[in-house]
Each structure stands twice: as structure tokens, then as C-alpha cells.
Short mmCIF file of C-alpha atoms in Angstrom, two decimals:
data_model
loop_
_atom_site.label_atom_id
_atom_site.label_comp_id
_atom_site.label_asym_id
_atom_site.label_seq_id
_atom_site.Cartn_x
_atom_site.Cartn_y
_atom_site.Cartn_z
CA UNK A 617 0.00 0.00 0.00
CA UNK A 618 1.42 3.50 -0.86
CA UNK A 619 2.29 6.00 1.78
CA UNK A 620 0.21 9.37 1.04
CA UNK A 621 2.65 12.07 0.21
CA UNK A 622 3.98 14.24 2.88
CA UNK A 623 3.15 17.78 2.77
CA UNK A 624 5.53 20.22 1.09
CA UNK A 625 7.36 22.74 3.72
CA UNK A 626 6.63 26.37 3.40
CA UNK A 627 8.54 29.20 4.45
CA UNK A 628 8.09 32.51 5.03
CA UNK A 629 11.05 33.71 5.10
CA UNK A 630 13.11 31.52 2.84
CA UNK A 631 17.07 32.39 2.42
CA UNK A 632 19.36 33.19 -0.64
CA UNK A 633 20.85 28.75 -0.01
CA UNK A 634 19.32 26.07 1.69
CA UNK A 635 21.17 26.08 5.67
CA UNK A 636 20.33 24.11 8.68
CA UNK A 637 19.04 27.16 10.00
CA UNK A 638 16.90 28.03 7.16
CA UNK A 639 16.70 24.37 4.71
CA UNK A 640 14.66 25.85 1.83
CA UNK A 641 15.36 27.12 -1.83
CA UNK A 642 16.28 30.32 -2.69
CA UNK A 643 13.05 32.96 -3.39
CA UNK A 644 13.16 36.56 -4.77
CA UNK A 645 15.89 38.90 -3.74
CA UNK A 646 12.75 41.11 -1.85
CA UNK A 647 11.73 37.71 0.03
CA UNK A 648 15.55 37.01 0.68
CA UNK A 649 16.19 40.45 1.56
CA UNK A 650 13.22 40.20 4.47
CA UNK A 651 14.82 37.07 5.43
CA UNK A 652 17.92 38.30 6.09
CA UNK A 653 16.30 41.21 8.17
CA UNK A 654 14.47 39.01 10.30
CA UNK A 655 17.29 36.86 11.42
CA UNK A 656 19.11 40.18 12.13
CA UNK A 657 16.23 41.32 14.38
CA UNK A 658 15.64 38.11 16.20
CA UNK A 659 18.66 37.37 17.17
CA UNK A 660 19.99 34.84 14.45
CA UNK A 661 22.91 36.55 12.36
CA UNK A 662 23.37 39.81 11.22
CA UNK A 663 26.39 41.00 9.01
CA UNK A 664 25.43 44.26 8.23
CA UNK A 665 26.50 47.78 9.46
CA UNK A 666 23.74 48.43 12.69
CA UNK A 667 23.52 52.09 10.76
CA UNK A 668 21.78 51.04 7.29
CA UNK A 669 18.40 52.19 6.88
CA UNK A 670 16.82 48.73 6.38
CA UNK A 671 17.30 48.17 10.27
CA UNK A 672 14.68 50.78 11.43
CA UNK A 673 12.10 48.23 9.10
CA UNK A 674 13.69 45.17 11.11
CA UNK A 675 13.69 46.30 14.46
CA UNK A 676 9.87 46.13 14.69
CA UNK A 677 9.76 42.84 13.09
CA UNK A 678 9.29 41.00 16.28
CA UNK A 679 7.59 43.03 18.34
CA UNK A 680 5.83 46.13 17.27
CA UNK A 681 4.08 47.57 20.76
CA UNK A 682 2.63 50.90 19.56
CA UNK A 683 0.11 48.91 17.13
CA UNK A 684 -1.48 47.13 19.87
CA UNK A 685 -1.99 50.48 21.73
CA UNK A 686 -3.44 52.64 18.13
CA UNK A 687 -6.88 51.97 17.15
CA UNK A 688 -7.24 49.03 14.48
CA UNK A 689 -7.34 51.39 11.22
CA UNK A 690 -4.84 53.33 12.34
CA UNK A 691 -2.49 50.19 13.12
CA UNK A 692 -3.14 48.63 9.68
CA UNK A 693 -2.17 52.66 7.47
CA UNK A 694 1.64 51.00 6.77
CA UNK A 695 2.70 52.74 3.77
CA UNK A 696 3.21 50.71 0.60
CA UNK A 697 6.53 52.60 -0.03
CA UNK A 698 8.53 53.08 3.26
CA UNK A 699 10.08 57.07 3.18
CA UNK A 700 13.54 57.39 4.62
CA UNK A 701 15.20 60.26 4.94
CA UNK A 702 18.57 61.33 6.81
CA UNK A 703 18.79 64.68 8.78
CA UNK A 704 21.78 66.41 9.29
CA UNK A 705 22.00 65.79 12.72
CA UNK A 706 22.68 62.05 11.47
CA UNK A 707 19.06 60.85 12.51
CA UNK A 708 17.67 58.29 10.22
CA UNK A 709 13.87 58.96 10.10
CA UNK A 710 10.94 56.41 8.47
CA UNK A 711 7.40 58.27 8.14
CA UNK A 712 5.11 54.84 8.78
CA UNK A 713 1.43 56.42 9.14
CA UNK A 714 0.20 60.38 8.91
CA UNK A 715 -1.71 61.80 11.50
CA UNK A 716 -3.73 64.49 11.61
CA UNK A 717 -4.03 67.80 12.42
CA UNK A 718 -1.67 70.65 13.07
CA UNK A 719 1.91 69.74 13.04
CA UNK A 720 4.01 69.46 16.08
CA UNK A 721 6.33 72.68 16.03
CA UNK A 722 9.63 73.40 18.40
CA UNK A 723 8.49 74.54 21.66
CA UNK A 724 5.10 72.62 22.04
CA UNK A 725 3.75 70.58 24.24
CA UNK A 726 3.58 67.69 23.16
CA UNK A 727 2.25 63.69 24.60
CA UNK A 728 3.18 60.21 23.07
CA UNK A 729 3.77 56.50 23.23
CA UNK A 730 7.59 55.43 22.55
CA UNK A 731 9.46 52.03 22.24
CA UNK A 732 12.97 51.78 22.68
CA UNK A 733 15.52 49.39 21.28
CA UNK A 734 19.13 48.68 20.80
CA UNK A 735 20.08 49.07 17.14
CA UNK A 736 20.09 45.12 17.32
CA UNK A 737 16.79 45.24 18.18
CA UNK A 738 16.94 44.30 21.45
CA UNK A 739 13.92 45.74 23.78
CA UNK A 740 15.20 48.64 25.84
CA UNK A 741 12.21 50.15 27.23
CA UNK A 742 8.45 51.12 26.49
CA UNK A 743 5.45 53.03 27.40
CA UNK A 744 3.63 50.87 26.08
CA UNK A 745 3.10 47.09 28.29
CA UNK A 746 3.84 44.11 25.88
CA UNK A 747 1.16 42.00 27.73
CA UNK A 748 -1.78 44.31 28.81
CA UNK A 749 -1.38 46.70 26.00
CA UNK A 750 -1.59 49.76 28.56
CA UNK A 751 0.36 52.79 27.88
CA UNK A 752 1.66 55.64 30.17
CA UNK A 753 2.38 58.29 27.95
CA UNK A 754 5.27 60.69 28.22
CA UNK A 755 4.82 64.80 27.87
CA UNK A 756 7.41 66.98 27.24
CA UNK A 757 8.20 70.09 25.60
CA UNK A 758 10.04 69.99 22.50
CA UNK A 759 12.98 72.13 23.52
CA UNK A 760 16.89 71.05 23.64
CA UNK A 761 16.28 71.74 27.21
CA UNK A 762 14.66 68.37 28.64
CA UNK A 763 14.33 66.40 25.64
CA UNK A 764 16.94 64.40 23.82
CA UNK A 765 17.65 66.25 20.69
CA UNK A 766 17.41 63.37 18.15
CA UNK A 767 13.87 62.43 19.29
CA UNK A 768 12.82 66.23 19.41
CA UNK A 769 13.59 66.03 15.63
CA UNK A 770 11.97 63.20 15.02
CA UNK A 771 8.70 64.37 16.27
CA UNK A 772 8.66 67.90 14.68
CA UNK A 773 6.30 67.90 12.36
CA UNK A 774 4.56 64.83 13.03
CA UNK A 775 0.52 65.37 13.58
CA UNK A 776 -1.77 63.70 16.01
CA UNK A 777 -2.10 59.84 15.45
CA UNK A 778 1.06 59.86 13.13
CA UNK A 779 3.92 57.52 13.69
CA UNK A 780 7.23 57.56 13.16
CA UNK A 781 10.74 55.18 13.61
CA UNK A 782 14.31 56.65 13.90
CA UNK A 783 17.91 55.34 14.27
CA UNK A 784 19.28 58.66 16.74
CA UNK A 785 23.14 58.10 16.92
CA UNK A 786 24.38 58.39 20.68
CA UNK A 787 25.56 62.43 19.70
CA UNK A 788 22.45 63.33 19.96
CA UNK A 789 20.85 61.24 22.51
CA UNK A 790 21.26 60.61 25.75
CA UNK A 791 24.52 62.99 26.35
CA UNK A 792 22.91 63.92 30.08
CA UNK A 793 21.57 61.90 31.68
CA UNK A 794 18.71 64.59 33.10
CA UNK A 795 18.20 64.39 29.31
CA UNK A 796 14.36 62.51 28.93
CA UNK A 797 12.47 60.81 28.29
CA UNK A 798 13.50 58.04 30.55
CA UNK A 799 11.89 55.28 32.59
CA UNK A 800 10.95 56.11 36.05
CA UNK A 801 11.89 52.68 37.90
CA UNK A 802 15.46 52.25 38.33
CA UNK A 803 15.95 49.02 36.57
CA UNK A 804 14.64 49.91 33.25
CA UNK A 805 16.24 54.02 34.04
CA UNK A 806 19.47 51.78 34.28
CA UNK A 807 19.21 49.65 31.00
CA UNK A 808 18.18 52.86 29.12
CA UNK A 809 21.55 54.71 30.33
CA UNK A 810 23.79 52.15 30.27
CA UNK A 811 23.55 52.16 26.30
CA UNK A 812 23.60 55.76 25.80
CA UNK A 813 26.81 55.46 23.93
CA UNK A 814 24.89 53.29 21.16
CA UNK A 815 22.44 54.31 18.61
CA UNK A 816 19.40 53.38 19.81
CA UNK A 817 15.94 52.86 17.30
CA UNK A 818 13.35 54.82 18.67
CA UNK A 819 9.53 53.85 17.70
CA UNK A 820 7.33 56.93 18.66
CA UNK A 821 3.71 57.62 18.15
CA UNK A 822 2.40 61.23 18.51
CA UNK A 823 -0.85 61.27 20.56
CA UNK A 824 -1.50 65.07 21.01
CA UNK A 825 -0.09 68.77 20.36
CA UNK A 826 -1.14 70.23 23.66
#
């Protein structure tokens, strides 16, 4: 009597070669490309500079808190064509979804979710809780003053609802450590500031222009 077939293996996130760690054939270079930027995220392998623009993509690959705290339309706007852009400060800025509204301008007050990680995209920190989903938002001006510089410029002229991801080199991060925003418990205050010296990916969703 004749065995039934066995069901083909799918993958969906097949590599360039066949590997123990991923055993099936090679795909399109845009399906090999996400491949390679998932393992990179998740801990696999990664042989790319930490700085390329493809890792602010990546770093939300596993995790991606600020959808679970938007409303459902709002967490399903990702563009079709992701729109990087360097500013000369050296922060490397993806627009993912437009708000609404007026835009944030220097010197307002402003209120929003964040999620930090290391430019390996491990988790740093959050306003956002992974498991219940609720947030404590942080308010701030957006001044050089109390703010880190690099996320100031990333959320200038973001509107209400909009969200945004940046790589912010350390330069113009956390150089103070009175610098926020920054966790209020000590051992997630302490994680935070003991990789100031690394470019950290920022994930931040504007909530209001107070």
C-alpha cells in the first residue's frame, strides 16, 4: 500500500541557499532580503553595518508595541513605499502612518507613546506594556532643554495619530543623563543609560499637540 505524500514545507522567510538554519530554496531577492532582516532582528545573524536604513524596518519585526496600543485602522495605514530620509544631525527617520491635524512645532507641548531598542533590536524600554497593552504616555516640551535632541527632531512635524521610527546616533541622545524621556523605575532608568553610547531605534507615536 502506498504511503500518502507528505506535505511540502513552506517558508516565510526563505534564504538566498538552503542552511540548517533556514533548509529551503532560494526565493526573490525582496523575500531574501526580508529574510535576512528578520534573522538580524531576532537574534539569528546579522552581518550588516547596525547604521543602514533597512534596520529601522527590522527592528519592529518581532515586536511592534505601539500597534497594539493605536486603534485598528490606524495600526493597519503602513505605507506601501517606506520614506527614509537622513537629517543632518545624522538621525535616520521612516514616516510609517500620517496623523492628523496641526503639526508638532519646536516649543510645544507635546504627549506620546515610545518604544525603545538597541540598534540590534533588542527591547530597551516602552510606554507601552507588551502584555496588557496599557500605555503611560510621556509629555514633554520639545525644547533642547529636557528632551533628547534626536527624538525632538523626530517628532517635529509629526501630527496627532502619526507615527514615526528613527535610528538617533548616541551624539544626539542621551549625552545627560537629566536628558528625557527616561523610565521612572530604576531598573529599566538603568538599562536605558547604560547604552547611551549606542544608537538606539526609537519607535514613537504622537498622541496630542497640547
Amino acid at each position: 500500500m502506498e504511503s500518502a505524500p507528505q506535505a511540502k514545507l513552506t517558508n516565510p522567510f526563505p534564504c538566498a541557499s538552503p542552511s540548517p538554519r533556514c533548509p529551503y530554496p532560494p526565493e526573490s531577492k525582496a523575500i531574501r532580503s526580508t529574510c535576512r532582516g528578520f534573522r538580524a532582528v531576532c537574534g539569528v545573524s546579522s552581518r550588516r553595518a547596525v547604521s543602514e536604513m533597512a534596520l529601522l524596518g527590522a527592528a519592529t519585526s518581532c515586536v511592534n508595541l505601539l500597534a497594539a496600543a493605536m486603534p485598528v485602522q490606524a495600526a493597519m495605514l503602513e505605507p506601501d513605499v517606506i520614506r527614509y530620509r537622513k537629517l543632518d544631525s545624522g538621525v535616520k527617520l521612516e514616516d510609517v502612518v500620517d496623523g492628523e491635524g496641526p503639526e508638532a512645532q519646536e516649543g510645544d507641548l507635546v504627549q506620546f507613546n515610545y518604544v525603545c531598542r538597541r540598534a540590534n533590536g533588542y527591547f530597551v524600554h516602552s510606554t507601552v506594556n507588551q502584555f496588557s497593552g496599557e500605555s503611560k504616555p510621556v509629555t514633554l516640551p520639545l525644547d533642547g532643554q529636557e528632551m533628547i535632541r534626536g527624538l525632538k527632531e523626530v517628532l517635529i512635524g509629526m501630527r496627532a495619530g502619526g507615527k514615526r521610527r528613527a535610528l538617533i546616533p548616541p551624539e544626539v541622545g542621551y549625552i545627560d543623563e537629566s536628558l528625557q524621556p527616561v523610565p521612572e523605575e530604576f531598573g529599566p532608568r538603568r538599562s536605558l543609560l547604560s547604552h547611551a553610547k549606542e544608537p538606539l531605534v526609537f519607535e514613537v507615536q504622537l498622541l496630542k499637540v497640547l
